[in-house]
mmCIF file of C-alpha atoms in Angstrom:
data_model
loop_
_atom_site.group_PDB
_atom_site.id
_atom_site.type_symbol
_atom_site.label_atom_id
_atom_site.label_comp_id
_atom_site.label_asym_id
_atom_site.label_seq_id
_atom_site.Cartn_x
_atom_site.Cartn_y
_atom_site.Cartn_z
ATOM 1 C CA MET C 1 64.188 51.179 -62.438
ATOM 2 C CA ALA C 2 64.703 49.745 -58.953
ATOM 3 C CA GLN C 3 68.206 49.954 -57.535
ATOM 4 C CA ALA C 4 69.837 46.978 -55.844
ATOM 5 C CA GLY C 5 68.709 46.872 -52.206
ATOM 6 C CA ASP C 6 65.470 48.798 -52.840
ATOM 7 C CA ASP C 7 63.275 46.272 -51.084
ATOM 8 C CA TYR C 8 60.063 47.127 -49.265
ATOM 9 C CA ALA C 9 61.644 47.148 -45.805
ATOM 10 C CA GLN C 10 64.343 49.600 -46.855
ATOM 11 C CA MET C 11 61.908 51.910 -48.626
ATOM 12 C CA LEU C 12 59.731 52.099 -45.521
ATOM 13 C CA GLY C 13 62.624 52.221 -43.069
ATOM 14 C CA TYR C 14 62.038 55.901 -42.408
ATOM 15 C CA LEU C 15 58.696 54.977 -40.846
ATOM 16 C CA ALA C 16 60.475 53.403 -37.864
ATOM 17 C CA ASP C 17 61.477 56.747 -36.316
ATOM 18 C CA SER C 18 59.288 58.794 -33.987
ATOM 19 C CA ARG C 19 60.548 62.180 -32.878
ATOM 20 C CA ILE C 20 59.003 65.007 -30.883
ATOM 21 C CA ASP C 21 61.165 68.025 -31.617
ATOM 22 C CA GLY C 22 61.412 71.769 -32.111
ATOM 23 C CA ARG C 23 59.260 73.702 -29.670
ATOM 24 C CA ALA C 24 56.478 71.104 -29.651
ATOM 25 C CA LEU C 25 54.256 71.634 -26.591
ATOM 26 C CA ALA C 26 56.598 74.305 -25.208
ATOM 27 C CA ASN C 27 54.892 76.429 -22.525
ATOM 28 C CA SER C 28 51.796 74.203 -22.600
ATOM 29 C CA GLN C 29 49.760 74.014 -19.400
ATOM 30 C CA GLY C 30 47.243 71.578 -17.964
ATOM 31 C CA ALA C 31 46.592 68.031 -19.136
ATOM 32 C CA ILE C 32 48.927 67.155 -22.010
ATOM 33 C CA ALA C 33 48.531 63.785 -23.729
ATOM 34 C CA VAL C 34 50.569 62.567 -26.700
ATOM 35 C CA ASN C 35 50.477 59.188 -28.451
ATOM 36 C CA GLN C 36 53.012 58.831 -31.264
ATOM 37 C CA ALA C 37 53.745 55.577 -33.068
ATOM 38 C CA ALA C 38 55.867 54.638 -36.051
ATOM 39 C CA GLY C 39 55.241 51.045 -37.089
ATOM 40 C CA ASP C 40 52.384 48.571 -37.087
ATOM 41 C CA LEU C 41 49.902 47.415 -34.451
ATOM 42 C CA ASN C 42 51.006 49.619 -31.547
ATOM 43 C CA LEU C 43 48.486 50.171 -28.735
ATOM 44 C CA GLN C 44 48.700 53.391 -26.726
ATOM 45 C CA ALA C 45 46.486 55.063 -24.111
ATOM 46 C CA ASN C 46 46.660 58.066 -21.785
ATOM 47 C CA LEU C 47 43.889 57.823 -19.185
ATOM 48 C CA ARG C 48 42.921 60.154 -16.336
ATOM 49 C CA ALA C 49 40.240 60.059 -13.669
ATOM 50 C CA LEU C 50 39.731 62.989 -11.286
ATOM 51 C CA ALA C 51 37.179 63.190 -8.466
ATOM 52 C CA ASN C 52 36.270 65.819 -5.850
ATOM 53 C CA GLY C 53 33.682 65.536 -3.091
ATOM 54 C CA GLY C 54 32.757 64.212 0.333
ATOM 55 C CA ARG C 55 33.123 60.514 -0.573
ATOM 56 C CA ALA C 56 34.916 60.974 -3.892
ATOM 57 C CA GLN C 57 36.676 58.054 -5.511
ATOM 58 C CA ALA C 58 38.601 57.850 -8.807
ATOM 59 C CA GLN C 59 39.805 54.741 -10.592
ATOM 60 C CA VAL C 60 41.289 54.044 -14.001
ATOM 61 C CA GLN C 61 41.127 50.664 -15.701
ATOM 62 C CA ALA C 62 42.655 49.697 -19.016
ATOM 63 C CA ILE C 63 42.956 46.442 -20.894
ATOM 64 C CA GLN C 64 45.044 46.461 -24.054
ATOM 65 C CA ILE C 65 45.380 43.217 -25.979
ATOM 66 C CA HIS C 66 47.059 42.108 -29.190
ATOM 67 C CA ALA C 67 45.505 38.883 -30.424
ATOM 68 C CA GLY C 68 46.679 36.941 -33.454
ATOM 69 C CA ASP C 69 48.309 39.993 -35.047
ATOM 70 C CA ARG C 70 51.365 39.577 -37.266
ATOM 71 C CA TYR C 71 53.745 42.480 -37.552
ATOM 72 C CA ASP C 72 57.068 43.253 -39.173
ATOM 73 C CA THR C 73 60.070 44.066 -37.012
ATOM 74 C CA PRO C 74 61.970 47.035 -38.431
ATOM 75 C CA LEU C 75 65.716 46.820 -38.900
ATOM 76 C CA HIS C 76 66.234 50.233 -37.291
ATOM 77 C CA ALA C 77 63.925 51.981 -34.810
ATOM 78 C CA SER C 78 64.269 55.111 -32.690
ATOM 79 C CA ALA C 79 62.095 57.215 -30.397
ATOM 80 C CA THR C 80 63.436 60.615 -29.387
ATOM 81 C CA LEU C 81 62.255 63.634 -27.416
ATOM 82 C CA GLY C 82 64.434 66.516 -28.569
ATOM 83 C CA GLY C 83 64.784 70.179 -29.357
ATOM 84 C CA GLU C 84 62.940 72.358 -26.863
ATOM 85 C CA ALA C 85 59.958 70.003 -26.653
ATOM 86 C CA LEU C 86 57.879 70.653 -23.522
ATOM 87 C CA ALA C 87 60.256 73.422 -22.409
ATOM 88 C CA GLY C 88 58.526 75.550 -19.778
ATOM 89 C CA ALA C 89 55.422 73.356 -19.858
ATOM 90 C CA SER C 90 53.530 72.478 -16.677
ATOM 91 C CA GLY C 91 50.770 70.177 -15.491
ATOM 92 C CA ILE C 92 50.328 66.478 -16.144
ATOM 93 C CA ALA C 93 52.127 65.396 -19.303
ATOM 94 C CA SER C 94 51.590 61.817 -20.491
ATOM 95 C CA ILE C 95 53.588 60.755 -23.543
ATOM 96 C CA ASN C 96 53.685 57.394 -25.316
ATOM 97 C CA GLN C 97 56.267 57.183 -28.079
ATOM 98 C CA ALA C 98 56.860 53.943 -29.983
ATOM 99 C CA SER C 99 58.980 52.992 -32.956
ATOM 100 C CA GLY C 100 58.559 49.406 -34.001
ATOM 101 C CA SER C 101 55.613 47.069 -34.013
ATOM 102 C CA GLY C 102 53.334 45.177 -31.658
ATOM 103 C CA ASN C 103 54.041 47.411 -28.651
ATOM 104 C CA THR C 104 51.689 48.401 -25.821
ATOM 105 C CA GLU C 105 52.022 51.621 -23.804
ATOM 106 C CA LEU C 106 49.831 53.025 -21.030
ATOM 107 C CA ASN C 107 49.903 56.142 -18.849
ATOM 108 C CA ALA C 108 47.239 56.299 -16.125
ATOM 109 C CA VAL C 109 46.479 58.921 -13.466
ATOM 110 C CA ALA C 110 43.747 58.668 -10.798
ATOM 111 C CA ALA C 111 43.461 61.625 -8.396
ATOM 112 C CA THR C 112 40.927 62.169 -5.618
ATOM 113 C CA LEU C 113 40.268 65.215 -3.432
ATOM 114 C CA ALA C 114 37.956 63.898 -0.707
ATOM 115 C CA ASP C 115 36.824 64.684 2.846
ATOM 116 C CA GLN C 116 37.695 61.204 4.111
ATOM 117 C CA GLY C 117 41.408 61.965 3.746
ATOM 118 C CA ILE C 118 44.292 59.927 2.477
ATOM 119 C CA ARG C 119 43.414 56.283 1.979
ATOM 120 C CA GLU C 120 45.536 53.228 1.440
ATOM 121 C CA THR C 121 45.512 51.810 -2.076
ATOM 122 C CA ASN C 122 44.841 48.077 -2.079
ATOM 123 C CA ASP C 123 46.355 45.498 -4.438
ATOM 124 C CA ASP C 124 43.113 45.181 -6.446
ATOM 125 C CA THR C 125 43.143 48.878 -7.275
ATOM 126 C CA LEU C 126 46.786 48.781 -8.339
ATOM 127 C CA ALA C 127 46.129 45.704 -10.470
ATOM 128 C CA SER C 128 43.307 47.527 -12.269
ATOM 129 C CA PHE C 129 45.930 49.699 -13.950
ATOM 130 C CA ALA C 130 47.454 46.681 -15.678
ATOM 131 C CA SER C 131 48.556 46.864 -19.281
ATOM 132 C CA ALA C 132 48.679 43.618 -21.242
ATOM 133 C CA GLY C 133 50.556 43.312 -24.491
ATOM 134 C CA GLY C 134 52.966 41.297 -26.528
ATOM 135 C CA GLN C 135 50.309 38.896 -27.771
ATOM 136 C CA GLY C 136 51.066 39.468 -31.442
ATOM 137 C CA GLU C 137 53.486 37.427 -33.510
ATOM 138 C CA ALA C 138 56.565 38.910 -35.143
ATOM 139 C CA VAL C 139 57.224 38.094 -38.784
ATOM 140 C CA GLU C 140 60.803 36.947 -39.288
ATOM 141 C CA GLY C 141 62.892 40.014 -39.976
ATOM 142 C CA GLN C 142 66.484 40.774 -40.627
ATOM 143 C CA PRO C 143 68.867 40.070 -37.751
ATOM 144 C CA GLY C 144 70.834 42.853 -36.124
ATOM 145 C CA GLY C 145 69.827 46.441 -36.587
ATOM 146 C CA THR C 146 69.673 49.253 -34.064
ATOM 147 C CA ARG C 147 67.079 50.271 -31.497
ATOM 148 C CA SER C 148 67.417 53.511 -29.547
ATOM 149 C CA VAL C 149 65.386 55.796 -27.308
ATOM 150 C CA GLY C 150 66.468 59.129 -25.938
ATOM 151 C CA VAL C 151 65.658 62.421 -24.323
ATOM 152 C CA GLU C 152 68.010 65.164 -25.473
ATOM 153 C CA SER C 153 69.414 67.550 -22.867
ATOM 154 C CA THR C 154 67.536 70.506 -24.365
ATOM 155 C CA ALA C 155 64.100 68.894 -24.050
ATOM 156 C CA LEU C 156 61.933 69.341 -20.941
ATOM 157 C CA ARG C 157 63.914 72.322 -19.612
ATOM 158 C CA GLY C 158 61.828 74.127 -17.018
ATOM 159 C CA PHE C 159 59.058 71.521 -17.044
ATOM 160 C CA GLY C 160 57.030 71.500 -13.826
ATOM 161 C CA GLY C 161 54.509 68.899 -12.724
ATOM 162 C CA VAL C 162 53.991 65.207 -13.380
ATOM 163 C CA LEU C 163 55.684 63.679 -16.416
ATOM 164 C CA GLN C 164 54.834 60.167 -17.613
ATOM 165 C CA LEU C 165 57.048 59.107 -20.509
ATOM 166 C CA ASN C 166 57.061 55.717 -22.232
ATOM 167 C CA GLN C 167 59.537 55.292 -25.088
ATOM 168 C CA ILE C 168 59.923 52.040 -27.021
ATOM 169 C CA ALA C 169 62.178 51.252 -29.956
ATOM 170 C CA GLY C 170 61.672 47.637 -30.902
ATOM 171 C CA SER C 171 58.815 45.189 -31.137
ATOM 172 C CA GLY C 172 56.590 43.197 -28.790
ATOM 173 C CA ASN C 173 57.190 45.371 -25.708
ATOM 174 C CA ALA C 174 54.775 46.535 -22.995
ATOM 175 C CA THR C 175 55.349 49.474 -20.643
ATOM 176 C CA GLY C 176 53.221 51.645 -18.383
ATOM 177 C CA ASN C 177 53.233 54.446 -15.827
ATOM 178 C CA GLN C 178 50.596 54.673 -13.119
ATOM 179 C CA LEU C 179 49.987 57.399 -10.542
ATOM 180 C CA SER C 180 47.286 57.170 -7.891
ATOM 181 C CA LEU C 181 46.859 60.161 -5.566
ATOM 182 C CA SER C 182 44.313 60.762 -2.812
ATOM 183 C CA VAL C 183 44.438 64.043 -0.875
ATOM 184 C CA GLN C 184 42.287 65.194 2.052
ATOM 185 C CA ASN C 185 40.131 68.235 1.378
ATOM 186 C CA PRO C 186 41.147 71.034 3.822
#
């Protein structure tokens, strides 16, 4: 027998929490990529392009689109990086963590080791990293509620390298991190 207040949204409320915890990815090395989503219709990508050579060139391009999607907005949503997650890890870590619906997250890295040396990045190249989102339509939900994101003080201790972290708790958001690096070959 169903109890009062046992509606669908309440029964699935636990699905609106994403948590990376314990010793997840502790002491990992190299290219680390994590996409974690709790909710509906979330788009996530971790992209990398690396090039080495006399006239080397690296570029990353991503287009993420929600079109005509309808999603529920959870009453409560949280995204947390806790415990000893990524403690002592090193390298390039790209993490997308979403709780909610209709969100878009992108981490992009383009690195070049080339003889021609350090080059200026033009506006067209920077624009190619663009992340587009928020095109879906939210279904009327309950007003109020809580949304929270966090990184606990015990997470990431001793991490060395490049960290890209997108955390979203809510719906219809778009966020991205882009790194473009060009270094002259000695």
